[in-house]
XYZ file of C-alpha atoms in Angstrom:
382
model
C -22.959 2.353 9.034
C -19.211 1.555 9.510
C -17.366 3.177 12.873
C -15.600 5.870 10.976
C -12.970 5.100 13.196
C -11.607 2.165 11.415
C -11.331 4.115 8.046
C -8.452 5.459 6.398
C -8.821 9.460 7.266
C -6.295 10.153 4.812
C -8.191 11.369 2.166
C -6.526 11.072 -1.234
C -8.952 13.354 -3.606
C -10.215 16.544 -2.858
C -11.168 17.295 0.793
C -14.984 18.075 1.158
C -15.710 21.026 3.034
C -17.200 19.100 5.929
C -13.896 17.277 5.937
C -10.951 18.737 9.044
C -8.377 20.804 7.001
C -4.956 21.157 8.653
C -4.266 24.648 9.444
C -4.763 26.850 6.257
C -7.176 28.822 8.796
C -5.349 32.074 7.478
C -5.770 31.418 3.762
C -9.405 30.308 4.064
C -10.001 33.275 5.893
C -8.279 35.749 3.677
C -9.641 34.257 0.399
C -13.324 34.260 2.164
C -12.881 38.376 2.786
C -11.862 38.535 -0.557
C -14.477 36.731 -2.323
C -17.356 38.415 -0.076
C -15.456 41.666 -0.854
C -15.845 40.451 -4.549
C -11.668 41.132 -5.053
C -10.265 39.614 -8.265
C -7.419 36.957 -6.863
C -4.189 34.814 -8.525
C -3.702 31.818 -6.441
C -0.753 29.850 -7.563
C 1.435 27.026 -5.907
C 3.277 24.653 -7.003
C 1.115 21.563 -7.888
C -0.883 19.138 -5.511
C -0.409 21.468 -2.230
C -3.814 21.541 -1.811
C -5.329 24.457 -3.893
C -8.775 23.094 -5.488
C -9.406 21.526 -1.876
C -9.032 24.962 -0.281
C -10.620 27.052 -2.708
C -13.746 24.844 -2.032
C -13.370 25.674 0.795
C -13.644 29.134 0.617
C -16.724 28.409 -1.454
C -18.733 26.347 1.042
C -17.855 29.449 3.627
C -19.221 31.914 0.370
C -22.221 29.690 -0.196
C -23.122 29.729 3.778
C -23.293 33.386 3.314
C -25.618 33.180 0.221
C -23.041 33.543 -2.656
C -23.974 31.728 -5.936
C -20.948 29.765 -6.229
C -19.225 28.613 -9.886
C -16.467 26.337 -10.290
C -14.739 25.684 -14.009
C -12.081 23.551 -14.068
C -9.846 24.625 -17.496
C -7.457 22.150 -17.157
C -8.773 19.950 -20.313
C -9.409 23.684 -22.427
C -8.393 23.187 -25.844
C -10.485 25.647 -27.589
C -12.729 28.754 -27.024
C -16.123 26.617 -27.340
C -14.814 24.076 -24.710
C -14.980 27.189 -22.106
C -17.905 28.284 -23.639
C -19.278 24.724 -22.590
C -17.934 24.395 -19.386
C -19.034 28.277 -17.918
C -22.972 27.729 -19.010
C -22.399 24.462 -17.470
C -21.354 25.471 -14.217
C -23.734 28.052 -13.976
C -26.298 25.812 -14.550
C -25.545 23.553 -12.231
C -24.504 26.071 -9.621
C -28.322 28.368 -9.985
C -29.816 25.123 -8.718
C -29.307 22.310 -6.314
C -30.843 19.959 -8.094
C -30.485 20.517 -12.083
C -32.309 17.470 -12.783
C -35.365 20.080 -11.327
C -37.791 20.945 -14.354
C -37.638 24.475 -13.038
C -33.942 24.705 -13.056
C -33.651 24.805 -17.432
C -36.803 27.402 -17.418
C -35.588 29.738 -15.073
C -31.848 29.562 -16.735
C -33.330 29.932 -20.117
C -34.504 33.475 -19.906
C -31.269 34.498 -18.233
C -29.403 34.121 -21.804
C -30.143 35.987 -24.678
C -27.586 33.950 -27.092
C -27.325 30.587 -25.838
C -30.113 28.541 -24.875
C -28.952 25.923 -22.424
C -29.972 21.969 -22.374
C -30.249 19.692 -19.318
C -29.929 15.952 -21.023
C -30.870 13.438 -18.177
C -29.834 10.372 -17.995
C -29.543 6.862 -16.197
C -26.040 7.239 -15.601
C -26.185 10.985 -14.632
C -26.945 14.703 -15.399
C -25.535 16.277 -18.635
C -25.921 20.008 -18.708
C -24.226 21.808 -22.406
C -25.042 25.161 -24.232
C -26.224 25.313 -27.709
C -25.743 28.417 -29.862
C -25.332 30.281 -33.320
C -21.915 29.173 -34.383
C -21.627 31.781 -36.020
C -21.669 34.079 -32.861
C -18.047 35.621 -31.771
C -16.587 34.165 -28.912
C -16.795 37.638 -27.033
C -20.420 37.738 -27.642
C -20.926 34.515 -26.121
C -18.931 35.454 -22.897
C -20.648 39.203 -22.363
C -24.339 36.674 -22.399
C -22.957 34.344 -19.632
C -21.683 36.884 -17.283
C -24.441 39.234 -17.889
C -27.158 36.267 -17.454
C -25.315 35.398 -14.032
C -25.496 38.987 -13.039
C -29.247 38.992 -13.861
C -29.604 36.217 -11.691
C -27.947 37.720 -8.853
C -29.946 40.651 -9.038
C -33.168 38.866 -8.731
C -31.929 37.211 -5.732
C -30.089 40.278 -4.194
C -26.606 38.422 -3.712
C -23.346 38.070 -5.321
C -20.950 35.678 -6.529
C -17.533 33.559 -6.634
C -16.285 32.269 -9.847
C -13.541 29.931 -9.451
C -11.244 28.985 -12.758
C -9.049 26.587 -11.805
C -6.255 25.502 -13.578
C -6.774 28.635 -15.247
C -3.392 28.880 -17.142
C -4.852 26.367 -19.737
C -6.094 29.278 -21.315
C -2.880 30.896 -22.613
C -2.092 27.226 -24.302
C -5.095 28.688 -26.616
C -4.252 29.501 -30.527
C -7.174 32.490 -29.473
C -5.578 32.635 -26.312
C -5.067 36.604 -27.012
C -8.963 36.459 -27.782
C -10.163 34.702 -24.901
C -8.186 36.813 -22.248
C -9.544 40.058 -23.817
C -13.052 38.370 -23.218
C -12.887 37.691 -19.973
C -10.956 40.640 -18.964
C -14.145 42.971 -20.782
C -16.923 41.229 -18.474
C -14.721 40.460 -15.194
C -13.939 43.884 -14.568
C -17.510 45.751 -16.082
C -19.275 43.800 -13.060
C -18.812 44.653 -9.428
C -21.322 41.570 -8.091
C -18.888 38.977 -9.309
C -15.196 37.919 -7.307
C -13.163 35.884 -10.270
C -10.596 33.748 -8.415
C -7.729 32.588 -11.340
C -6.012 29.038 -10.048
C -3.160 27.601 -11.053
C 0.311 25.266 -10.806
C 2.105 26.799 -13.773
C 2.689 29.993 -11.972
C 5.071 31.560 -14.382
C 2.542 31.468 -17.018
C 0.237 32.382 -14.711
C 1.706 35.301 -13.130
C 2.948 36.066 -16.648
C -0.940 36.468 -17.156
C -1.168 38.620 -14.506
C 1.715 40.696 -14.480
C 2.851 41.303 -18.136
C 2.045 44.485 -19.157
C 0.840 43.216 -22.579
C -1.502 41.132 -21.683
C -5.075 41.855 -21.299
C -5.156 40.455 -17.571
C -2.316 42.999 -16.028
C -3.078 43.905 -12.622
C -6.625 42.600 -12.474
C -6.032 40.413 -9.726
C -4.170 40.488 -6.284
C -1.679 38.019 -6.181
C -2.028 34.872 -3.231
C 0.691 32.546 -3.102
C 0.482 29.281 -1.616
C 3.454 27.865 0.597
C 3.803 24.730 2.601
C 1.905 23.734 5.936
C 4.878 24.089 8.747
C 6.397 20.834 9.314
C 4.697 21.553 12.971
C 1.556 21.360 12.284
C 1.359 18.892 9.248
C 3.058 16.091 11.406
C 0.963 17.215 14.726
C -2.171 16.938 12.137
C -0.414 13.224 10.824
C -0.098 12.123 14.786
C -3.927 13.335 15.444
C -5.241 11.366 12.484
C -3.982 8.487 13.761
C -4.923 8.853 17.376
C -8.073 9.536 16.337
C -8.779 6.058 14.189
C -7.101 4.159 17.589
C -3.400 3.894 16.037
C -0.118 5.862 16.914
C 2.294 7.358 15.056
C 5.311 8.757 16.777
C 5.663 12.793 16.315
C 9.697 12.211 15.417
C 8.150 9.203 12.857
C 5.308 11.865 11.576
C 8.512 14.626 10.817
C 10.750 12.004 9.243
C 7.303 11.262 6.845
C 6.824 15.289 6.010
C 11.012 15.666 5.414
C 10.983 12.518 2.911
C 8.329 14.394 0.627
C 9.750 18.031 1.254
C 6.442 19.015 2.912
C 4.631 18.201 -0.378
C 0.388 18.291 0.535
C -0.488 15.852 -1.297
C 2.748 13.111 -0.883
C 2.030 13.897 2.923
C -1.262 12.704 2.926
C -0.546 9.955 0.294
C 2.419 8.389 2.279
C 0.847 8.819 5.515
C -2.373 6.775 3.599
C -0.104 3.967 3.208
C 1.462 4.272 6.298
C -2.202 3.623 8.471
C -3.255 0.894 5.785
C 0.627 -0.949 6.857
C 0.009 -0.196 10.303
C -2.113 -2.420 13.057
C -1.394 -0.616 16.401
C 1.552 1.803 16.330
C 3.580 2.940 12.883
C 7.541 2.061 13.022
C 10.529 3.496 11.147
C 9.969 -0.306 9.501
C 6.435 0.406 8.172
C 7.223 4.176 7.023
C 10.316 2.821 5.070
C 8.202 0.445 3.385
C 5.507 2.654 3.189
C 8.185 5.150 1.043
C 9.241 2.468 -1.187
C 5.585 1.642 -1.724
C 5.133 5.531 -2.616
C 7.784 6.080 -4.781
C 6.934 2.696 -6.803
C 3.488 4.213 -7.018
C 4.154 7.050 -8.549
C 7.283 6.072 -10.745
C 4.767 5.543 -13.964
C 4.018 9.481 -14.098
C 7.672 10.755 -12.878
C 8.936 8.235 -15.859
C 6.389 10.597 -18.114
C 7.717 13.376 -17.115
C 11.248 12.386 -17.299
C 10.370 10.978 -20.778
C 8.347 14.280 -22.451
C 11.586 16.495 -21.748
C 14.689 17.588 -24.112
C 17.861 15.755 -23.489
C 19.114 19.164 -22.637
C 16.396 19.728 -20.016
C 16.692 16.012 -18.937
C 20.349 17.155 -18.090
C 19.804 19.623 -15.730
C 16.553 17.750 -14.222
C 19.614 15.173 -13.465
C 21.842 17.682 -12.574
C 19.043 19.531 -10.051
C 18.154 16.518 -8.798
C 21.716 15.531 -7.012
C 22.696 19.385 -6.145
C 20.478 22.444 -5.569
C 22.389 25.426 -6.183
C 22.322 29.352 -6.091
C 24.753 29.489 -8.837
C 24.260 27.058 -11.476
C 26.183 29.456 -14.412
C 29.230 28.869 -11.893
C 32.092 26.774 -14.089
C 32.164 24.354 -11.112
C 29.333 23.554 -11.266
C 28.561 23.126 -15.084
C 32.343 20.997 -15.348
C 31.032 19.006 -12.434
C 27.218 18.095 -14.305
C 28.705 18.549 -17.736
C 26.814 21.420 -19.025
C 27.399 24.369 -21.458
C 25.763 27.804 -20.411
C 24.022 28.341 -23.244
C 22.264 25.079 -23.494
C 21.695 25.255 -19.613
C 19.889 28.684 -20.031
C 17.241 27.479 -22.439
C 16.891 24.287 -20.529
C 16.184 26.420 -17.262
C 13.880 28.655 -19.008
C 11.972 25.899 -20.031
C 11.942 24.185 -16.726
C 10.521 27.045 -15.173
C 7.797 27.181 -17.256
C 6.657 23.829 -17.292
C 7.025 24.290 -13.841
C 9.238 21.321 -13.200
C 12.497 23.495 -11.715
C 11.798 25.996 -9.617
C 14.077 28.849 -7.473
C 13.122 29.689 -3.345
C 13.027 32.241 -1.488
C 16.676 32.374 -0.791
C 17.561 31.845 -4.842
C 18.591 28.443 -4.729
C 17.161 26.152 -7.965
C 15.596 22.740 -7.203
C 13.147 20.318 -9.178
C 9.706 21.326 -7.852
C 8.569 17.789 -7.081
C 10.742 16.348 -4.180
C 9.360 12.543 -5.218
C 10.952 13.522 -8.983
C 14.051 13.904 -7.636
C 14.238 10.920 -5.500
C 13.519 9.367 -8.757
C 15.636 11.190 -10.756
C 18.771 10.293 -8.542
C 17.319 6.475 -8.473
C 17.989 6.274 -12.162
C 21.212 7.826 -11.394
C 22.454 4.464 -9.374
C 20.850 1.960 -11.669
């Protein structure tokens, strides 16, 4: 086996529970406590802040306590049927460490009345799906799944944590009110299950749980995820360089952090690039090259984000990329960036709903993605 000290320590994907996690101990402890107490929680932050890695850490701790842990990714859910399939697949996968074991299917089939789980074992892996009468109403299918989970929990004398990742996508469904209502009815009816609703489109997610007219109103605690501090994350970068027999001065790690404004994903990706470029010791020149490569690598995605905006939204994005402000409706700001009050109000609202623009705790408006801001400024200079 290759010596791990020669491998790049900056993981780009989800950080597994056995890998070192940088200073999220308070969040992990808080959320683990909520999970063990079967408390429902809404977890939100900007994209790429490490929410999925964080909840995976919590799942590992809950699992170590004997809890059943279920992870459902709602990002690709475009119909009610998708949610049923994803939820039942996640449930079956979680009930057996190895879903290829024949008795897993037999055991899970006894848990449900309306749903028939199916496991297809192929050379390239295992596929889990659900069969049911297509005329069965959606609420009854969700009820069947939750009752099946509870039946399993009672037999094992344990409890459960369900993660609904990118949960805000549910609100985009044509039947979103019915879906939210059916889930709410089951979630609030059981005491053995904690549900974590995770998302990055914060305005939409918060509306789902804070709007009196929505089914999920006040169902769960709000738990925002903030940035890891400059001191902690920069020190972590230095430590991982040293551990892999390289060096990165603390001031350079702080510069790296500042360039991407502490965005966890970009910090890891830029650190990954810098580590690859470094033979023995990282230098300002190498960091500059890594910054250029990062912006080039992300440019296609950033161009896609910009291209998907309406003209008025593009103008507002360009204005905020050049100049953040606490007073976007001030006449001086409007005149300077050629914006109209009516157009700005409409575009600002839609950009916030898309989580492209945010207002920080000091009331200053800016672009959520720091690299998107740099990309916009670069386009203005061309």
